[in-house]
Amino acid sequence: MPEAALPGIHHVTALSGDAQDNLDFYVGVLGLRRVKTTVNFDDPTTHHLYYGDATGRPGTVLTFFPWPRAAKGRPGAGMAKAIALAVPEGTLPDWKTHLNEYGITDIETDTRFGASLLRVPDPSGLPLELVATPDAPDTPPWAERPIPEARAIRGIHAPTLPVFTEDRTPELFMDVFGWTQAGTEGNRVRLRSPRTGVGTTVDLLVRDRHPSGRMGRGMVHHIAFRAPNAEAQQHWQAILRERGLQVTDVKDRQYFQSIYFRDPDWTSGLLFEIATDGPGFLTDESEAELGHSLKLPTHLESRRGTLEDALPTLTPPLAAD
Ligand code: ZN
């Protein structure tokens, strides 16, 4: 039998500007590992870059479609408001100094549910938050990162998702996914999966009105949740369809299998995905080689030369990347 609850977040995918700027920031400044360099399967002349811990375990993965010519997106309904990343408690002053050293000074401080956080936009304007939290993954972060281990990003803490008061998003998480309400602060409702660790929290910003959002550069494209295996994914696909949601068929994303759903009431227009944990990023290269070279799915391999010519050249920000 599949688990009764969805265990947590698998990855978050966003649209970025320049690919090199994106790589320099996430690897060179934040110290995540580039765990895969591939292309957007629907638009293979653009990259799809994946970052995470040493092997890109679910709950640590951020992925980007660099699309420099895209118009800047607009925050609002249907767009995640922020993505919080977990860092160890007591490390925010050092993080602030570190970011300042890279010329990043557009930083705000705040407190949420008793935890301190830094708010910092990525180079495309994607709102990130570094939250000091005891959340920790099962394994240590990437060994070659440019930041001391005591301070390294542990994974995804929580996305902040705008939802409308009358929408059924809380019901989706609590009655369907098996999550529970962990607290409220103002109009922020914190939901948590029964698991502990990174990627087990979502914050809903519940309001009567939100401005209408627009997809574009600096916006989260979708939030993916985990299914441990294909059987569990089919289970969730069936349950969502029973509830009347339009769910896609299973799509092969090479490193996981995916289903997608978006509904004006059930997800407040946000695009959600459920992705399998496997096969993972070690399916087509070794742990030592992760992210170093362009990986293509079999059906695009015959076009490798053309695609490599069309894609921008990426320079690793670190010797180890
Ligand atoms: Zn995805």
PDB file of C-alpha atoms and ligand atoms in Angstrom:
ATOM      1  CA  MET A   1       0.000   0.000   0.000  1.00  0.00           C
ATOM      2  CA  PRO A   2       1.280   3.488  -0.797  1.00  0.00           C
ATOM      3  CA  GLU A   3       1.847   5.783   2.149  1.00  0.00           C
ATOM      4  CA  ALA A   4      -1.214   7.567   3.465  1.00  0.00           C
ATOM      5  CA  ALA A   5       0.463  10.975   3.156  1.00  0.00           C
ATOM      6  CA  LEU A   6       2.592  12.755   0.578  1.00  0.00           C
ATOM      7  CA  PRO A   7       6.026  12.871   2.250  1.00  0.00           C
ATOM      8  CA  GLY A   8       7.090  16.349   1.149  1.00  0.00           C
ATOM      9  CA  ILE A   9       8.535  18.553  -1.541  1.00  0.00           C
ATOM     10  CA  HIS A  10      10.615  16.971  -4.304  1.00  0.00           C
ATOM     11  CA  HIS A  11      11.850  20.082  -6.142  1.00  0.00           C
ATOM     12  CA  VAL A  12      10.982  23.648  -7.082  1.00  0.00           C
ATOM     13  CA  THR A  13      11.376  24.847 -10.677  1.00  0.00           C
ATOM     14  CA  ALA A  14      11.682  28.499 -11.699  1.00  0.00           C
ATOM     15  CA  LEU A  15      12.335  30.641 -14.777  1.00  0.00           C
ATOM     16  CA  SER A  16      15.602  32.540 -14.631  1.00  0.00           C
ATOM     17  CA  GLY A  17      17.501  35.022 -16.746  1.00  0.00           C
ATOM     18  CA  ASP A  18      21.038  34.375 -17.946  1.00  0.00           C
ATOM     19  CA  ALA A  19      22.220  30.786 -17.347  1.00  0.00           C
ATOM     20  CA  GLN A  20      25.749  31.785 -16.279  1.00  0.00           C
ATOM     21  CA  ASP A  21      24.408  34.295 -13.734  1.00  0.00           C
ATOM     22  CA  ASN A  22      22.152  31.554 -12.388  1.00  0.00           C
ATOM     23  CA  LEU A  23      25.049  29.081 -12.112  1.00  0.00           C
ATOM     24  CA  ASP A  24      27.382  31.624 -10.522  1.00  0.00           C
ATOM     25  CA  PHE A  25      24.790  32.459  -7.863  1.00  0.00           C
ATOM     26  CA  TYR A  26      23.482  29.022  -6.894  1.00  0.00           C
ATOM     27  CA  VAL A  27      26.866  27.247  -6.948  1.00  0.00           C
ATOM     28  CA  GLY A  28      29.379  30.060  -6.472  1.00  0.00           C
ATOM     29  CA  VAL A  29      27.492  32.086  -3.875  1.00  0.00           C
ATOM     30  CA  LEU A  30      24.896  29.817  -2.243  1.00  0.00           C
ATOM     31  CA  GLY A  31      27.069  26.710  -2.428  1.00  0.00           C
ATOM     32  CA  LEU A  32      24.556  24.262  -3.855  1.00  0.00           C
ATOM     33  CA  ARG A  33      25.870  21.559  -6.151  1.00  0.00           C
ATOM     34  CA  ARG A  34      24.971  21.568  -9.841  1.00  0.00           C
ATOM     35  CA  VAL A  35      23.638  18.020 -10.034  1.00  0.00           C
ATOM     36  CA  LYS A  36      22.514  18.044 -13.663  1.00  0.00           C
ATOM     37  CA  THR A  37      23.077  20.029 -16.819  1.00  0.00           C
ATOM     38  CA  THR A  38      20.473  19.204 -19.407  1.00  0.00           C
ATOM     39  CA  VAL A  39      18.012  20.941 -21.714  1.00  0.00           C
ATOM     40  CA  ASN A  40      14.396  21.940 -21.447  1.00  0.00           C
ATOM     41  CA  PHE A  41      12.814  18.857 -23.046  1.00  0.00           C
ATOM     42  CA  ASP A  42      10.052  21.047 -24.526  1.00  0.00           C
ATOM     43  CA  ASP A  43      12.524  23.668 -25.838  1.00  0.00           C
ATOM     44  CA  PRO A  44      15.899  21.894 -26.147  1.00  0.00           C
ATOM     45  CA  THR A  45      17.833  24.960 -27.297  1.00  0.00           C
ATOM     46  CA  THR A  46      17.603  26.245 -23.712  1.00  0.00           C
ATOM     47  CA  HIS A  47      19.206  24.722 -20.639  1.00  0.00           C
ATOM     48  CA  HIS A  48      17.581  23.053 -17.692  1.00  0.00           C
ATOM     49  CA  LEU A  49      19.917  23.370 -14.686  1.00  0.00           C
ATOM     50  CA  TYR A  50      19.459  21.392 -11.469  1.00  0.00           C
ATOM     51  CA  TYR A  51      20.997  22.216  -8.087  1.00  0.00           C
ATOM     52  CA  GLY A  52      20.840  20.373  -4.777  1.00  0.00           C
ATOM     53  CA  ASP A  53      22.876  18.534  -2.183  1.00  0.00           C
ATOM     54  CA  ALA A  54      25.690  16.108  -3.088  1.00  0.00           C
ATOM     55  CA  THR A  55      23.385  13.876  -5.162  1.00  0.00           C
ATOM     56  CA  GLY A  56      20.279  16.029  -5.523  1.00  0.00           C
ATOM     57  CA  ARG A  57      18.109  14.200  -3.042  1.00  0.00           C
ATOM     58  CA  PRO A  58      14.400  15.094  -3.070  1.00  0.00           C
ATOM     59  CA  GLY A  59      13.728  18.086  -0.832  1.00  0.00           C
ATOM     60  CA  THR A  60      17.035  19.762  -1.711  1.00  0.00           C
ATOM     61  CA  VAL A  61      16.504  20.375  -5.442  1.00  0.00           C
ATOM     62  CA  LEU A  62      15.990  23.718  -7.198  1.00  0.00           C
ATOM     63  CA  THR A  63      15.781  23.652 -10.999  1.00  0.00           C
ATOM     64  CA  PHE A  64      15.841  26.498 -13.513  1.00  0.00           C
ATOM     65  CA  PHE A  65      14.911  27.163 -17.090  1.00  0.00           C
ATOM     66  CA  PRO A  66      17.263  30.031 -18.033  1.00  0.00           C
ATOM     67  CA  TRP A  67      15.372  32.183 -20.476  1.00  0.00           C
ATOM     68  CA  PRO A  68      17.147  35.572 -20.717  1.00  0.00           C
ATOM     69  CA  ARG A  69      14.695  37.041 -23.222  1.00  0.00           C
ATOM     70  CA  ALA A  70      11.648  36.313 -21.066  1.00  0.00           C
ATOM     71  CA  ALA A  71       9.732  39.267 -19.725  1.00  0.00           C
ATOM     72  CA  LYS A  72       9.987  39.716 -16.007  1.00  0.00           C
ATOM     73  CA  GLY A  73       7.169  37.935 -14.200  1.00  0.00           C
ATOM     74  CA  ARG A  74       4.726  39.579 -11.836  1.00  0.00           C
ATOM     75  CA  PRO A  75       4.071  38.250  -8.321  1.00  0.00           C
ATOM     76  CA  GLY A  76       0.486  37.500  -7.393  1.00  0.00           C
ATOM     77  CA  ALA A  77      -2.143  34.806  -7.653  1.00  0.00           C
ATOM     78  CA  GLY A  78      -0.883  31.582  -9.198  1.00  0.00           C
ATOM     79  CA  MET A  79       2.781  32.458  -8.489  1.00  0.00           C
ATOM     80  CA  ALA A  80       4.747  31.305  -5.438  1.00  0.00           C
ATOM     81  CA  LYS A  81       5.590  34.391  -3.386  1.00  0.00           C
ATOM     82  CA  ALA A  82       8.922  33.143  -2.024  1.00  0.00           C
ATOM     83  CA  ILE A  83      11.031  30.031  -1.604  1.00  0.00           C
ATOM     84  CA  ALA A  84      12.621  29.559   1.814  1.00  0.00           C
ATOM     85  CA  LEU A  85      15.792  27.508   2.125  1.00  0.00           C
ATOM     86  CA  ALA A  86      16.870  25.933   5.421  1.00  0.00           C
ATOM     87  CA  VAL A  87      20.169  27.014   6.967  1.00  0.00           C
ATOM     88  CA  PRO A  88      21.428  26.058  10.450  1.00  0.00           C
ATOM     89  CA  GLU A  89      20.411  28.205  13.392  1.00  0.00           C
ATOM     90  CA  GLY A  90      22.804  31.002  14.326  1.00  0.00           C
ATOM     91  CA  THR A  91      24.316  31.312  10.838  1.00  0.00           C
ATOM     92  CA  LEU A  92      22.389  34.303   9.435  1.00  0.00           C
ATOM     93  CA  PRO A  93      24.944  36.982  10.432  1.00  0.00           C
ATOM     94  CA  ASP A  94      27.650  35.015   8.598  1.00  0.00           C
ATOM     95  CA  TRP A  95      25.359  34.552   5.625  1.00  0.00           C
ATOM     96  CA  LYS A  96      24.741  38.285   5.486  1.00  0.00           C
ATOM     97  CA  THR A  97      28.495  38.965   5.509  1.00  0.00           C
ATOM     98  CA  HIS A  98      29.031  36.294   2.851  1.00  0.00           C
ATOM     99  CA  LEU A  99      26.349  37.760   0.559  1.00  0.00           C
ATOM    100  CA  ASN A 100      27.733  41.268   1.076  1.00  0.00           C
ATOM    101  CA  GLU A 101      31.158  40.015  -0.010  1.00  0.00           C
ATOM    102  CA  TYR A 102      29.586  39.100  -3.345  1.00  0.00           C
ATOM    103  CA  GLY A 103      28.086  42.568  -3.656  1.00  0.00           C
ATOM    104  CA  ILE A 104      24.613  41.395  -2.645  1.00  0.00           C
ATOM    105  CA  THR A 105      23.252  44.058  -0.336  1.00  0.00           C
ATOM    106  CA  ASP A 106      19.530  43.994  -1.155  1.00  0.00           C
ATOM    107  CA  ILE A 107      18.827  41.905   1.954  1.00  0.00           C
ATOM    108  CA  GLU A 108      15.962  42.230   4.439  1.00  0.00           C
ATOM    109  CA  THR A 109      15.687  40.538   7.804  1.00  0.00           C
ATOM    110  CA  ASP A 110      12.477  39.198   9.306  1.00  0.00           C
ATOM    111  CA  THR A 111      11.109  36.687  11.792  1.00  0.00           C
ATOM    112  CA  ARG A 112       8.492  34.053  11.062  1.00  0.00           C
ATOM    113  CA  PHE A 113       7.052  31.513  13.481  1.00  0.00           C
ATOM    114  CA  GLY A 114       9.880  32.483  15.829  1.00  0.00           C
ATOM    115  CA  ALA A 115      12.625  31.781  13.279  1.00  0.00           C
ATOM    116  CA  SER A 116      14.910  34.474  11.884  1.00  0.00           C
ATOM    117  CA  LEU A 117      15.265  34.830   8.143  1.00  0.00           C
ATOM    118  CA  LEU A 118      17.077  36.800   5.468  1.00  0.00           C
ATOM    119  CA  ARG A 119      15.162  37.787   2.362  1.00  0.00           C
ATOM    120  CA  VAL A 120      17.352  38.007  -0.716  1.00  0.00           C
ATOM    121  CA  PRO A 121      16.421  38.006  -4.399  1.00  0.00           C
ATOM    122  CA  ASP A 122      18.372  35.785  -6.795  1.00  0.00           C
ATOM    123  CA  PRO A 123      19.916  37.459  -9.911  1.00  0.00           C
ATOM    124  CA  SER A 124      16.593  37.101 -11.763  1.00  0.00           C
ATOM    125  CA  GLY A 125      14.587  38.606  -8.911  1.00  0.00           C
ATOM    126  CA  LEU A 126      13.286  35.271  -7.600  1.00  0.00           C
ATOM    127  CA  PRO A 127      12.482  35.950  -3.919  1.00  0.00           C
ATOM    128  CA  LEU A 128      14.548  33.590  -1.771  1.00  0.00           C
ATOM    129  CA  GLU A 129      14.622  33.396   1.998  1.00  0.00           C
ATOM    130  CA  LEU A 130      17.310  31.834   4.160  1.00  0.00           C
ATOM    131  CA  VAL A 131      15.554  30.581   7.291  1.00  0.00           C
ATOM    132  CA  ALA A 132      17.499  29.594  10.403  1.00  0.00           C
ATOM    133  CA  THR A 133      15.947  26.285  11.338  1.00  0.00           C
ATOM    134  CA  PRO A 134      16.866  22.957  12.925  1.00  0.00           C
ATOM    135  CA  ASP A 135      15.498  21.226   9.778  1.00  0.00           C
ATOM    136  CA  ALA A 136      18.258  19.010   8.468  1.00  0.00           C
ATOM    137  CA  PRO A 137      18.547  16.428   5.719  1.00  0.00           C
ATOM    138  CA  ASP A 138      19.705  12.848   6.359  1.00  0.00           C
ATOM    139  CA  THR A 139      23.122  13.483   4.862  1.00  0.00           C
ATOM    140  CA  PRO A 140      25.707  16.272   4.907  1.00  0.00           C
ATOM    141  CA  PRO A 141      25.763  18.879   2.109  1.00  0.00           C
ATOM    142  CA  TRP A 142      28.014  18.729  -0.936  1.00  0.00           C
ATOM    143  CA  ALA A 143      31.636  18.447   0.238  1.00  0.00           C
ATOM    144  CA  GLU A 144      33.111  20.811  -2.392  1.00  0.00           C
ATOM    145  CA  ARG A 145      30.835  23.754  -1.614  1.00  0.00           C
ATOM    146  CA  PRO A 146      32.528  27.157  -1.090  1.00  0.00           C
ATOM    147  CA  ILE A 147      30.909  27.607   2.341  1.00  0.00           C
ATOM    148  CA  PRO A 148      31.748  26.002   5.702  1.00  0.00           C
ATOM    149  CA  GLU A 149      29.602  22.949   6.402  1.00  0.00           C
ATOM    150  CA  ALA A 150      28.305  24.512   9.615  1.00  0.00           C
ATOM    151  CA  ARG A 151      26.576  27.177   7.521  1.00  0.00           C
ATOM    152  CA  ALA A 152      25.635  25.300   4.334  1.00  0.00           C
ATOM    153  CA  ILE A 153      22.112  25.286   2.945  1.00  0.00           C
ATOM    154  CA  ARG A 154      20.344  22.091   4.025  1.00  0.00           C
ATOM    155  CA  GLY A 155      17.555  22.074   1.464  1.00  0.00           C
ATOM    156  CA  ILE A 156      14.136  23.556   0.841  1.00  0.00           C
ATOM    157  CA  HIS A 157      12.436  24.844   3.982  1.00  0.00           C
ATOM    158  CA  ALA A 158       9.079  26.063   2.668  1.00  0.00           C
ATOM    159  CA  PRO A 159       7.537  27.834  -0.292  1.00  0.00           C
ATOM    160  CA  THR A 160       5.069  30.656   0.423  1.00  0.00           C
ATOM    161  CA  LEU A 161       1.989  30.208  -1.747  1.00  0.00           C
ATOM    162  CA  PRO A 162      -0.734  32.854  -2.178  1.00  0.00           C
ATOM    163  CA  VAL A 163      -4.215  31.324  -1.981  1.00  0.00           C
ATOM    164  CA  PHE A 164      -7.690  32.796  -1.846  1.00  0.00           C
ATOM    165  CA  THR A 165      -9.804  32.502   1.305  1.00  0.00           C
ATOM    166  CA  GLU A 166     -12.498  30.463  -0.399  1.00  0.00           C
ATOM    167  CA  ASP A 167     -10.127  28.106  -2.227  1.00  0.00           C
ATOM    168  CA  ARG A 168      -9.735  24.469  -1.336  1.00  0.00           C
ATOM    169  CA  THR A 169      -5.917  24.456  -1.131  1.00  0.00           C
ATOM    170  CA  PRO A 170      -5.917  23.808   2.661  1.00  0.00           C
ATOM    171  CA  GLU A 171      -8.322  20.915   2.046  1.00  0.00           C
ATOM    172  CA  LEU A 172      -6.000  19.545  -0.649  1.00  0.00           C
ATOM    173  CA  PHE A 173      -3.082  19.429   1.765  1.00  0.00           C
ATOM    174  CA  MET A 174      -4.921  18.321   4.900  1.00  0.00           C
ATOM    175  CA  ASP A 175      -7.712  16.028   3.658  1.00  0.00           C
ATOM    176  CA  VAL A 176      -6.060  14.652   0.517  1.00  0.00           C
ATOM    177  CA  PHE A 177      -2.285  14.786   1.079  1.00  0.00           C
ATOM    178  CA  GLY A 178      -2.508  13.937   4.797  1.00  0.00           C
ATOM    179  CA  TRP A 179      -0.645  17.046   6.035  1.00  0.00           C
ATOM    180  CA  THR A 180      -1.567  18.947   9.197  1.00  0.00           C
ATOM    181  CA  GLN A 181      -1.818  22.597  10.127  1.00  0.00           C
ATOM    182  CA  ALA A 182       1.270  23.432  12.168  1.00  0.00           C
ATOM    183  CA  GLY A 183       0.396  27.036  13.034  1.00  0.00           C
ATOM    184  CA  THR A 184      -0.901  30.378  11.848  1.00  0.00           C
ATOM    185  CA  GLU A 185       0.706  33.822  11.913  1.00  0.00           C
ATOM    186  CA  GLY A 186      -1.425  36.651  10.574  1.00  0.00           C
ATOM    187  CA  ASN A 187      -2.839  35.357   7.306  1.00  0.00           C
ATOM    188  CA  ARG A 188      -0.050  32.815   6.952  1.00  0.00           C
ATOM    189  CA  VAL A 189      -1.082  29.195   7.504  1.00  0.00           C
ATOM    190  CA  ARG A 190       1.733  26.688   7.976  1.00  0.00           C
ATOM    191  CA  LEU A 191       1.135  23.129   6.779  1.00  0.00           C
ATOM    192  CA  ARG A 192       3.442  20.242   7.474  1.00  0.00           C
ATOM    193  CA  SER A 193       3.771  16.683   6.235  1.00  0.00           C
ATOM    194  CA  PRO A 194       4.008  13.866   8.807  1.00  0.00           C
ATOM    195  CA  ARG A 195       7.726  13.575   7.984  1.00  0.00           C
ATOM    196  CA  THR A 196      10.477  15.700   9.506  1.00  0.00           C
ATOM    197  CA  GLY A 197      13.457  17.360   7.825  1.00  0.00           C
ATOM    198  CA  VAL A 198      13.824  19.477   4.728  1.00  0.00           C
ATOM    199  CA  GLY A 199      10.979  19.908   2.252  1.00  0.00           C
ATOM    200  CA  THR A 200       8.198  19.038   4.667  1.00  0.00           C
ATOM    201  CA  THR A 201       6.601  22.480   5.098  1.00  0.00           C
ATOM    202  CA  VAL A 202       4.395  24.746   2.973  1.00  0.00           C
ATOM    203  CA  ASP A 203       3.128  28.191   3.986  1.00  0.00           C
ATOM    204  CA  LEU A 204      -0.158  29.419   2.534  1.00  0.00           C
ATOM    205  CA  LEU A 205      -0.784  33.151   2.426  1.00  0.00           C
ATOM    206  CA  VAL A 206      -4.572  33.177   2.681  1.00  0.00           C
ATOM    207  CA  ARG A 207      -6.261  36.380   1.533  1.00  0.00           C
ATOM    208  CA  ASP A 208      -9.556  37.484   0.012  1.00  0.00           C
ATOM    209  CA  ARG A 209      -7.681  39.131  -2.818  1.00  0.00           C
ATOM    210  CA  HIS A 210      -4.283  38.834  -4.470  1.00  0.00           C
ATOM    211  CA  PRO A 211      -3.089  40.816  -7.477  1.00  0.00           C
ATOM    212  CA  SER A 212      -3.071  38.668 -10.606  1.00  0.00           C
ATOM    213  CA  GLY A 213       0.353  37.147 -11.191  1.00  0.00           C
ATOM    214  CA  ARG A 214       2.114  36.583 -14.495  1.00  0.00           C
ATOM    215  CA  MET A 215       4.630  33.869 -15.341  1.00  0.00           C
ATOM    216  CA  GLY A 216       8.035  35.136 -16.434  1.00  0.00           C
ATOM    217  CA  ARG A 217      11.630  35.626 -15.421  1.00  0.00           C
ATOM    218  CA  GLY A 218      12.154  35.379 -11.660  1.00  0.00           C
ATOM    219  CA  MET A 219       8.964  33.391 -11.068  1.00  0.00           C
ATOM    220  CA  VAL A 220       8.521  29.874  -9.742  1.00  0.00           C
ATOM    221  CA  HIS A 221       7.096  27.729 -12.530  1.00  0.00           C
ATOM    222  CA  HIS A 222       5.893  24.874 -10.328  1.00  0.00           C
ATOM    223  CA  ILE A 223       6.298  23.084  -7.016  1.00  0.00           C
ATOM    224  CA  ALA A 224       6.842  19.325  -7.159  1.00  0.00           C
ATOM    225  CA  PHE A 225       5.914  16.965  -4.351  1.00  0.00           C
ATOM    226  CA  ARG A 226       7.376  13.506  -3.779  1.00  0.00           C
ATOM    227  CA  ALA A 227       6.006  10.104  -4.573  1.00  0.00           C
ATOM    228  CA  PRO A 228       8.389   7.388  -3.333  1.00  0.00           C
ATOM    229  CA  ASN A 229       7.715   5.240  -6.432  1.00  0.00           C
ATOM    230  CA  ALA A 230       5.500   4.820  -9.491  1.00  0.00           C
ATOM    231  CA  GLU A 231       2.864   2.888  -7.564  1.00  0.00           C
ATOM    232  CA  ALA A 232       2.461   5.733  -5.074  1.00  0.00           C
ATOM    233  CA  GLN A 233       2.295   8.218  -7.950  1.00  0.00           C
ATOM    234  CA  GLN A 234      -0.532   6.259  -9.613  1.00  0.00           C
ATOM    235  CA  HIS A 235      -2.312   6.204  -6.264  1.00  0.00           C
ATOM    236  CA  TRP A 236      -2.154  10.001  -6.002  1.00  0.00           C
ATOM    237  CA  GLN A 237      -3.131  10.456  -9.633  1.00  0.00           C
ATOM    238  CA  ALA A 238      -6.258   8.329  -9.044  1.00  0.00           C
ATOM    239  CA  ILE A 239      -7.156  10.121  -5.817  1.00  0.00           C
ATOM    240  CA  LEU A 240      -6.812  13.563  -7.395  1.00  0.00           C
ATOM    241  CA  ARG A 241      -8.925  12.490 -10.372  1.00  0.00           C
ATOM    242  CA  GLU A 242     -11.593  11.118  -8.007  1.00  0.00           C
ATOM    243  CA  ARG A 243     -11.717  14.570  -6.425  1.00  0.00           C
ATOM    244  CA  GLY A 244     -12.342  16.096  -9.848  1.00  0.00           C
ATOM    245  CA  LEU A 245      -8.903  17.573 -10.529  1.00  0.00           C
ATOM    246  CA  GLN A 246      -7.476  17.500 -14.043  1.00  0.00           C
ATOM    247  CA  VAL A 247      -4.227  15.563 -13.735  1.00  0.00           C
ATOM    248  CA  THR A 248      -1.868  14.865 -16.625  1.00  0.00           C
ATOM    249  CA  ASP A 249      -0.705  11.418 -17.646  1.00  0.00           C
ATOM    250  CA  VAL A 250       2.737  10.337 -16.413  1.00  0.00           C
ATOM    251  CA  LYS A 251       5.569  12.166 -18.208  1.00  0.00           C
ATOM    252  CA  ASP A 252       9.129  10.845 -18.353  1.00  0.00           C
ATOM    253  CA  ARG A 253      11.498  13.513 -17.046  1.00  0.00           C
ATOM    254  CA  GLN A 254      14.547  11.224 -17.262  1.00  0.00           C
ATOM    255  CA  TYR A 255      15.484  11.649 -13.580  1.00  0.00           C
ATOM    256  CA  PHE A 256      11.931  11.133 -12.298  1.00  0.00           C
ATOM    257  CA  GLN A 257       8.434  10.507 -13.625  1.00  0.00           C
ATOM    258  CA  SER A 258       5.972  13.367 -13.281  1.00  0.00           C
ATOM    259  CA  ILE A 259       2.306  14.183 -13.192  1.00  0.00           C
ATOM    260  CA  TYR A 260       1.039  17.769 -13.103  1.00  0.00           C
ATOM    261  CA  PHE A 261      -2.154  19.474 -11.986  1.00  0.00           C
ATOM    262  CA  ARG A 262      -3.383  23.024 -11.700  1.00  0.00           C
ATOM    263  CA  ASP A 263      -6.840  24.060 -10.618  1.00  0.00           C
ATOM    264  CA  PRO A 264      -8.323  27.496  -9.918  1.00  0.00           C
ATOM    265  CA  ASP A 265      -9.944  26.265  -6.694  1.00  0.00           C
ATOM    266  CA  TRP A 266      -7.841  23.370  -5.448  1.00  0.00           C
ATOM    267  CA  THR A 267      -4.402  24.918  -6.073  1.00  0.00           C
ATOM    268  CA  SER A 268      -5.371  28.604  -6.381  1.00  0.00           C
ATOM    269  CA  GLY A 269      -4.028  28.412  -9.938  1.00  0.00           C
ATOM    270  CA  LEU A 270      -0.537  27.279  -8.865  1.00  0.00           C
ATOM    271  CA  LEU A 271       1.014  24.490 -10.922  1.00  0.00           C
ATOM    272  CA  PHE A 272       1.791  21.434  -8.806  1.00  0.00           C
ATOM    273  CA  GLU A 273       3.663  18.288  -9.804  1.00  0.00           C
ATOM    274  CA  ILE A 274       4.082  14.911  -8.152  1.00  0.00           C
ATOM    275  CA  ALA A 275       7.474  13.418  -9.053  1.00  0.00           C
ATOM    276  CA  THR A 276       8.883  10.001  -8.217  1.00  0.00           C
ATOM    277  CA  ASP A 277      12.010   9.813  -6.057  1.00  0.00           C
ATOM    278  CA  GLY A 278      13.701   7.616  -8.646  1.00  0.00           C
ATOM    279  CA  PRO A 279      15.599   6.977 -10.770  1.00  0.00           C
ATOM    280  CA  GLY A 280      17.431  10.135  -9.617  1.00  0.00           C
ATOM    281  CA  PHE A 281      20.417  12.038 -10.943  1.00  0.00           C
ATOM    282  CA  LEU A 282      22.865   9.129 -10.734  1.00  0.00           C
ATOM    283  CA  THR A 283      21.015   7.320 -13.528  1.00  0.00           C
ATOM    284  CA  ASP A 284      23.266   8.695 -16.310  1.00  0.00           C
ATOM    285  CA  GLU A 285      26.486   9.837 -14.582  1.00  0.00           C
ATOM    286  CA  SER A 286      28.510   9.010 -11.486  1.00  0.00           C
ATOM    287  CA  GLU A 287      28.363  11.035  -8.282  1.00  0.00           C
ATOM    288  CA  ALA A 288      31.810  12.529  -9.026  1.00  0.00           C
ATOM    289  CA  GLU A 289      30.701  13.647 -12.512  1.00  0.00           C
ATOM    290  CA  LEU A 290      27.289  15.075 -11.626  1.00  0.00           C
ATOM    291  CA  GLY A 291      26.468  18.245 -13.532  1.00  0.00           C
ATOM    292  CA  HIS A 292      29.810  18.518 -15.370  1.00  0.00           C
ATOM    293  CA  SER A 293      28.624  17.747 -18.887  1.00  0.00           C
ATOM    294  CA  LEU A 294      25.493  18.188 -20.953  1.00  0.00           C
ATOM    295  CA  LYS A 295      23.193  15.201 -20.558  1.00  0.00           C
ATOM    296  CA  LEU A 296      20.487  14.605 -23.134  1.00  0.00           C
ATOM    297  CA  PRO A 297      17.594  12.144 -23.182  1.00  0.00           C
ATOM    298  CA  THR A 298      17.937   9.409 -25.822  1.00  0.00           C
ATOM    299  CA  HIS A 299      15.503  11.050 -28.253  1.00  0.00           C
ATOM    300  CA  LEU A 300      17.626  14.241 -28.366  1.00  0.00           C
ATOM    301  CA  GLU A 301      21.054  12.561 -28.537  1.00  0.00           C
ATOM    302  CA  SER A 302      21.049  12.619 -32.372  1.00  0.00           C
ATOM    303  CA  ARG A 303      20.767  16.435 -32.224  1.00  0.00           C
ATOM    304  CA  ARG A 304      23.604  16.881 -29.712  1.00  0.00           C
ATOM    305  CA  GLY A 305      25.917  18.825 -32.061  1.00  0.00           C
ATOM    306  CA  THR A 306      23.219  21.320 -33.075  1.00  0.00           C
ATOM    307  CA  LEU A 307      22.026  21.765 -29.514  1.00  0.00           C
ATOM    308  CA  GLU A 308      25.530  22.262 -28.116  1.00  0.00           C
ATOM    309  CA  ASP A 309      26.089  24.986 -30.734  1.00  0.00           C
ATOM    310  CA  ALA A 310      22.814  26.696 -29.815  1.00  0.00           C
ATOM    311  CA  LEU A 311      23.251  26.554 -26.028  1.00  0.00           C
ATOM    312  CA  PRO A 312      25.319  29.202 -24.224  1.00  0.00           C
ATOM    313  CA  THR A 313      28.710  28.029 -22.933  1.00  0.00           C
ATOM    314  CA  LEU A 314      28.720  27.646 -19.159  1.00  0.00           C
ATOM    315  CA  THR A 315      31.864  28.289 -17.129  1.00  0.00           C
ATOM    316  CA  PRO A 316      31.981  26.429 -13.795  1.00  0.00           C
ATOM    317  CA  PRO A 317      32.189  28.987 -10.978  1.00  0.00           C
ATOM    318  CA  LEU A 318      34.281  26.611  -8.843  1.00  0.00           C
ATOM    319  CA  ALA A 319      37.007  24.153  -9.743  1.00  0.00           C
ATOM    320  CA  ALA A 320      34.825  21.389  -8.337  1.00  0.00           C
ATOM    321  CA  ASP A 321      31.640  22.286 -10.207  1.00  0.00           C
TER     322      ASP A 321
HETATM  323 ZN    ZN B   1       9.248  19.743 -12.011  1.00  0.00          ZN
END
